[in-house]
């Protein structure tokens, strides 16, 4: 529907081939709704293009399908298969599924790092959204980044992918993330909420194994300490955003208030607060001493360190000159 319509037909007043609408355009098909100032319907392609400010609301073109609402300077809809593409100051809101008489989000699939019953917001230069598969790809224009957020949780990258059917979430190109993580205090047993900050060239969260992977100059600062490596994997507890285990590979460096450790491979187990680091050699600097060996084991809440040698790397300990041991809080 619109105030005016220009229609083109096949020769001899045949079938409609091209229809141009102008003035308070409204489009409806099933759950999909659209509004804009102008629209073009390319009948043979099954494609609707929305452009221009809506004269009634003063807003940019908008499309919603019941799961996602999209605002952008230009929006195109293909009817078979159902797909929505958008370009120019793209803004979207992804809402959880709801059934009549039930709370929103009860059966919604959503990345495990995101709350199922709350909306997810995103901005980008372009968006490609497959309504059937519920896959959204947000792309930025350099130097800007695409941004997706919900409360304290944020992911920024040159390209952000949201698979709302499987719960997977990914980013490519100078990725920066912030996730709210639950942490159990070792002394009191109280569960506290902290923020885990991560970055890398690429990021992928897989909801099946509850695994978040950072690759390429990976850096994660969170309950496990400040960790850098070529690849870092965080495994979350089932049903809770609490780190169960962390794995780091190649050029590993871990820094916390008590020590600095470097090696080739690190495993951190949250339940026991246990770190195991393997290196060629592994090195730890703590309490004004530098210790090297092949395998290093220590615990987050204690100063006990076990360093295992082998035939190639003997355990060595040396004092660091002019070193001052930091006061413990």
Coordinates of C-alpha atoms in Angstrom, one line a residue:
X1 CA 0.0 0.0 0.0
X2 CA 1.1 3.6 -0.8
X3 CA -0.2 6.9 -1.9
X4 CA 0.9 6.4 -5.5
X5 CA 1.8 3.5 -7.7
X6 CA 3.6 3.3 -11.0
X7 CA 3.3 -0.2 -12.6
X8 CA 5.0 -1.7 -15.6
X9 CA 3.6 -4.7 -17.4
X10 CA 4.6 -7.1 -20.1
X11 CA 3.7 -6.1 -23.6
X12 CA 0.0 -6.0 -24.4
X13 CA -1.0 -5.3 -20.7
X14 CA 0.5 -8.6 -19.7
X15 CA 1.7 -9.6 -16.3
X16 CA 3.0 -7.1 -13.8
X17 CA 6.8 -6.9 -14.0
X18 CA 7.8 -3.8 -12.0
X19 CA 5.9 -1.7 -9.5
X20 CA 7.1 1.5 -7.9
X21 CA 5.3 2.8 -4.7
X22 CA 5.7 6.2 -3.1
X23 CA 4.3 7.9 0.0
X24 CA 3.9 6.2 3.3
X25 CA 4.6 2.7 1.9
X26 CA 3.4 -0.3 3.9
X27 CA 4.3 -3.9 3.1
X28 CA 2.8 -7.0 4.7
X29 CA 3.3 -10.7 4.0
X30 CA 2.7 -13.2 6.8
X31 CA 4.6 -12.0 9.9
X32 CA 6.9 -9.7 7.8
X33 CA 6.0 -6.0 7.9
X34 CA 7.8 -3.1 6.2
X35 CA 7.5 0.7 6.1
X36 CA 9.3 3.3 4.1
X37 CA 9.0 6.4 2.0
X38 CA 9.4 4.6 -1.3
X39 CA 9.4 1.0 -2.5
X40 CA 10.1 -1.0 -5.6
X41 CA 8.6 -4.4 -6.3
X42 CA 10.6 -6.4 -8.9
X43 CA 7.9 -9.1 -9.5
X44 CA 10.0 -11.5 -11.6
X45 CA 12.8 -11.5 -9.0
X46 CA 10.5 -11.8 -6.0
X47 CA 12.3 -8.8 -4.5
X48 CA 11.0 -5.7 -2.7
X49 CA 13.3 -2.7 -2.1
X50 CA 12.6 -0.1 0.5
X51 CA 14.2 3.4 0.5
X52 CA 13.5 6.9 1.8
X53 CA 12.1 8.4 4.9
X54 CA 8.6 7.3 5.9
X55 CA 6.5 10.5 5.5
X56 CA 4.2 9.4 8.3
X57 CA 6.7 8.6 11.0
X58 CA 9.8 10.5 9.8
X59 CA 11.9 7.3 10.2
X60 CA 14.2 5.4 7.9
X61 CA 12.9 2.2 6.2
X62 CA 12.0 -0.5 8.7
X63 CA 11.3 -4.2 8.4
X64 CA 10.3 -6.7 11.1
X65 CA 9.5 -10.4 10.9
X66 CA 8.5 -11.0 14.5
X67 CA 12.0 -12.1 15.5
X68 CA 14.1 -9.2 14.3
X69 CA 13.4 -5.5 13.6
X70 CA 15.7 -3.8 11.1
X71 CA 16.2 -0.1 10.4
X72 CA 18.5 1.1 7.6
X73 CA 18.8 3.6 4.7
X74 CA 18.1 0.8 2.2
X75 CA 16.4 -2.6 2.9
X76 CA 15.7 -5.4 0.4
X77 CA 13.5 -8.4 0.9
X78 CA 13.4 -11.5 -1.2
X79 CA 10.3 -13.6 -0.9
X80 CA 11.6 -17.1 -1.9
X81 CA 13.9 -17.8 -0.1
X82 CA 12.9 -15.3 2.6
X83 CA 16.0 -13.1 3.1
X84 CA 16.5 -9.5 4.3
X85 CA 19.5 -7.4 3.4
X86 CA 20.2 -3.9 4.6
X87 CA 22.8 -1.2 4.1
X88 CA 23.5 2.2 5.5
X89 CA 23.4 2.9 9.2
X90 CA 21.9 -0.5 10.0
X91 CA 20.3 -0.9 13.4
X92 CA 18.5 -4.0 14.6
X93 CA 16.8 -5.5 17.6
X94 CA 16.6 -9.3 17.9
X95 CA 13.7 -10.3 20.2
X96 CA 13.2 -13.8 21.8
X97 CA 10.5 -16.1 20.6
X98 CA 7.3 -16.2 22.7
X99 CA 4.2 -18.4 22.7
X100 CA 0.8 -17.1 23.7
X101 CA 0.4 -17.3 27.4
X102 CA 4.1 -18.1 28.0
X103 CA 7.0 -15.8 28.9
X104 CA 9.1 -14.5 26.0
X105 CA 12.2 -16.5 25.3
X106 CA 11.1 -19.7 26.8
X107 CA 12.0 -21.7 23.7
X108 CA 14.3 -19.2 22.1
X109 CA 17.7 -20.5 20.8
X110 CA 20.3 -17.9 21.7
X111 CA 24.1 -17.9 22.2
X112 CA 24.7 -19.2 25.7
X113 CA 26.6 -16.0 26.6
X114 CA 23.4 -14.1 26.0
X115 CA 20.2 -14.1 28.0
X116 CA 17.3 -15.8 26.3
X117 CA 14.6 -13.6 27.5
X118 CA 16.1 -10.2 26.7
X119 CA 16.5 -8.4 23.3
X120 CA 19.9 -8.2 21.5
X121 CA 20.9 -5.0 19.8
X122 CA 23.3 -4.5 16.9
X123 CA 24.6 -1.7 14.6
X124 CA 26.6 -2.1 11.4
X125 CA 27.1 -0.8 7.9
X126 CA 25.4 -3.8 6.3
X127 CA 23.3 -6.8 7.3
X128 CA 22.4 -10.1 5.6
X129 CA 19.7 -11.9 7.5
X130 CA 18.3 -15.3 6.5
X131 CA 14.9 -15.5 8.1
X132 CA 14.4 -19.2 7.6
X133 CA 17.8 -20.3 9.1
X134 CA 17.8 -17.3 11.6
X135 CA 21.4 -16.4 10.6
X136 CA 22.4 -12.8 10.8
X137 CA 25.7 -11.4 9.4
X138 CA 26.7 -7.8 10.3
X139 CA 29.5 -6.2 8.4
X140 CA 31.3 -2.9 9.1
X141 CA 33.0 -0.3 7.0
X142 CA 36.5 0.4 8.1
X143 CA 37.6 1.9 10.4
X144 CA 34.3 1.4 12.1
X145 CA 33.3 -2.0 13.6
X146 CA 30.0 -3.9 13.7
X147 CA 28.7 -4.0 17.3
X148 CA 26.3 -6.4 19.0
X149 CA 25.3 -6.0 22.7
X150 CA 22.9 -7.0 25.4
X151 CA 23.4 -5.4 28.8
X152 CA 27.1 -5.7 29.9
X153 CA 27.8 -8.2 27.1
X154 CA 29.3 -6.8 23.9
X155 CA 31.1 -8.0 20.8
X156 CA 32.7 -5.7 18.2
X157 CA 34.4 -6.8 15.0
X158 CA 34.7 -6.1 11.3
X159 CA 32.1 -8.9 10.8
X160 CA 29.8 -10.3 13.4
X161 CA 27.8 -13.5 12.9
X162 CA 24.8 -14.5 15.0
X163 CA 23.2 -17.9 14.5
X164 CA 20.0 -17.7 16.6
X165 CA 19.0 -21.3 15.6
X166 CA 22.2 -23.0 17.0
X167 CA 23.2 -20.4 19.6
X168 CA 26.6 -19.9 18.0
X169 CA 28.2 -16.4 17.9
X170 CA 31.3 -15.3 15.9
X171 CA 33.4 -12.3 15.0
X172 CA 36.2 -11.7 12.4
X173 CA 38.6 -8.8 12.2
X174 CA 40.0 -7.1 15.3
X175 CA 37.5 -8.7 17.6
X176 CA 36.9 -7.2 21.1
X177 CA 34.4 -8.8 23.5
X178 CA 33.1 -8.2 27.0
X179 CA 31.1 -10.9 28.7
X180 CA 29.5 -11.1 32.1
X181 CA 31.0 -14.2 33.8
X182 CA 30.0 -15.8 37.1
X183 CA 32.8 -16.6 39.5
X184 CA 32.6 -18.6 42.8
X185 CA 34.8 -17.1 45.6
X186 CA 37.1 -19.8 46.8
X187 CA 36.9 -18.7 50.5
X188 CA 33.2 -17.8 50.9
X189 CA 31.6 -19.9 48.2
X190 CA 29.6 -16.9 47.1
X191 CA 28.9 -16.5 43.4
X192 CA 30.0 -13.1 42.1
X193 CA 29.5 -11.5 38.7
X194 CA 32.7 -10.3 36.9
X195 CA 33.5 -9.1 33.4
X196 CA 35.8 -11.1 31.0
X197 CA 37.4 -8.9 28.4
X198 CA 38.8 -10.7 25.3
X199 CA 40.3 -9.8 21.9
X200 CA 41.8 -11.5 18.9
X201 CA 41.8 -11.6 15.1
X202 CA 38.9 -14.1 15.2
X203 CA 36.3 -15.2 17.8
X204 CA 33.9 -18.1 17.9
X205 CA 31.4 -19.2 20.6
X206 CA 30.0 -22.7 20.0
X207 CA 26.9 -23.3 22.1
X208 CA 27.1 -27.1 21.9
X209 CA 30.4 -27.6 23.7
X210 CA 29.9 -24.2 25.5
X211 CA 33.3 -23.1 24.1
X212 CA 34.6 -19.6 23.3
X213 CA 37.7 -19.6 21.1
X214 CA 40.0 -16.5 20.4
X215 CA 42.6 -16.9 17.7
X216 CA 45.4 -14.7 16.4
X217 CA 47.0 -12.5 19.0
X218 CA 44.5 -13.7 21.5
X219 CA 44.1 -11.9 24.8
X220 CA 41.6 -12.7 27.6
X221 CA 41.5 -11.0 31.0
X222 CA 39.1 -12.6 33.5
X223 CA 38.8 -15.0 36.4
X224 CA 41.8 -17.0 35.1
X225 CA 44.1 -13.9 35.1
X226 CA 45.5 -11.9 32.2
X227 CA 46.2 -14.4 29.5
X228 CA 47.9 -14.0 26.1
X229 CA 48.5 -16.7 23.5
X230 CA 48.1 -17.5 19.8
X231 CA 44.9 -19.3 20.7
X232 CA 42.8 -19.3 23.8
X233 CA 39.8 -21.5 24.6
X234 CA 37.3 -20.9 27.4
X235 CA 34.9 -23.7 28.4
X236 CA 31.8 -22.6 30.3
X237 CA 29.8 -24.6 32.8
X238 CA 26.6 -26.1 31.5
X239 CA 23.7 -23.8 32.1
X240 CA 25.9 -21.0 33.6
X241 CA 28.3 -18.4 32.4
X242 CA 31.0 -19.6 34.7
X243 CA 34.5 -20.6 33.4
X244 CA 35.0 -24.3 33.8
X245 CA 38.4 -24.6 32.1
X246 CA 40.8 -22.5 30.0
X247 CA 43.3 -23.7 27.5
X248 CA 46.0 -21.6 25.8
X249 CA 48.4 -22.6 23.0
X250 CA 51.7 -21.2 21.7
X251 CA 53.5 -18.1 23.1
X252 CA 51.5 -18.3 26.3
X253 CA 51.9 -15.6 29.0
X254 CA 49.8 -15.4 32.1
X255 CA 50.0 -12.5 34.5
X256 CA 48.2 -12.1 37.9
X257 CA 49.0 -10.0 41.0
X258 CA 51.3 -12.7 42.4
X259 CA 53.2 -14.0 39.3
X260 CA 54.1 -13.9 35.6
X261 CA 54.3 -17.3 33.7
X262 CA 55.3 -18.0 30.2
X263 CA 55.4 -21.3 28.2
X264 CA 54.0 -23.2 25.2
X265 CA 50.8 -24.6 26.6
X266 CA 48.5 -23.7 29.6
X267 CA 45.6 -25.5 31.2
X268 CA 43.5 -23.8 34.0
X269 CA 40.9 -25.7 35.9
X270 CA 38.5 -23.4 37.8
X271 CA 37.1 -25.9 40.3
X272 CA 40.6 -26.4 41.9
X273 CA 42.2 -23.2 40.8
X274 CA 45.0 -25.3 39.3
X275 CA 47.3 -24.2 36.5
X276 CA 49.5 -26.6 34.5
X277 CA 52.0 -24.9 32.1
X278 CA 54.4 -26.8 29.7
X279 CA 57.2 -25.0 27.9
X280 CA 60.6 -25.3 26.2
X281 CA 61.2 -24.2 28.9
X282 CA 58.4 -22.8 31.1
X283 CA 59.3 -19.8 33.2
X284 CA 57.6 -18.3 36.3
X285 CA 58.5 -15.0 38.0
X286 CA 57.1 -14.8 41.6
X287 CA 58.3 -13.5 45.0
X288 CA 61.4 -11.9 43.3
X289 CA 62.5 -15.3 42.0
X290 CA 62.7 -16.6 38.4
X291 CA 62.2 -20.4 38.1
X292 CA 62.5 -22.4 34.9
X293 CA 61.8 -26.0 34.0
X294 CA 59.8 -28.2 31.7
X295 CA 56.4 -28.5 33.5
X296 CA 55.0 -26.1 36.0
X297 CA 52.0 -26.6 38.3
X298 CA 50.6 -24.1 40.7
X299 CA 47.3 -23.0 42.3
X300 CA 45.6 -19.7 42.1
X301 CA 45.1 -19.2 45.9
X302 CA 48.5 -20.4 47.1
X303 CA 52.2 -19.7 46.6
X304 CA 53.1 -23.4 46.2
X305 CA 54.8 -24.0 42.9
X306 CA 56.0 -27.4 41.5
X307 CA 58.4 -27.3 38.7
X308 CA 59.3 -30.6 37.0
X309 CA 62.6 -30.9 35.0
X310 CA 63.5 -33.4 32.3
X311 CA 66.8 -34.4 30.6
X312 CA 66.7 -31.3 28.4
X313 CA 65.6 -28.7 30.9
X314 CA 66.8 -28.8 34.5
X315 CA 64.9 -26.8 37.1
X316 CA 66.7 -23.5 37.8
X317 CA 65.9 -20.8 40.4
X318 CA 67.6 -17.4 40.5
X319 CA 66.9 -14.2 42.4
X320 CA 65.9 -11.1 40.5
X321 CA 68.2 -8.1 41.5
X322 CA 66.6 -5.0 42.9
X323 CA 63.2 -6.7 43.1
X324 CA 60.6 -5.7 45.6
X325 CA 57.8 -8.1 46.6
X326 CA 54.4 -6.5 46.3
X327 CA 52.3 -6.2 49.4
X328 CA 49.4 -8.6 49.5
X329 CA 45.9 -7.2 50.0

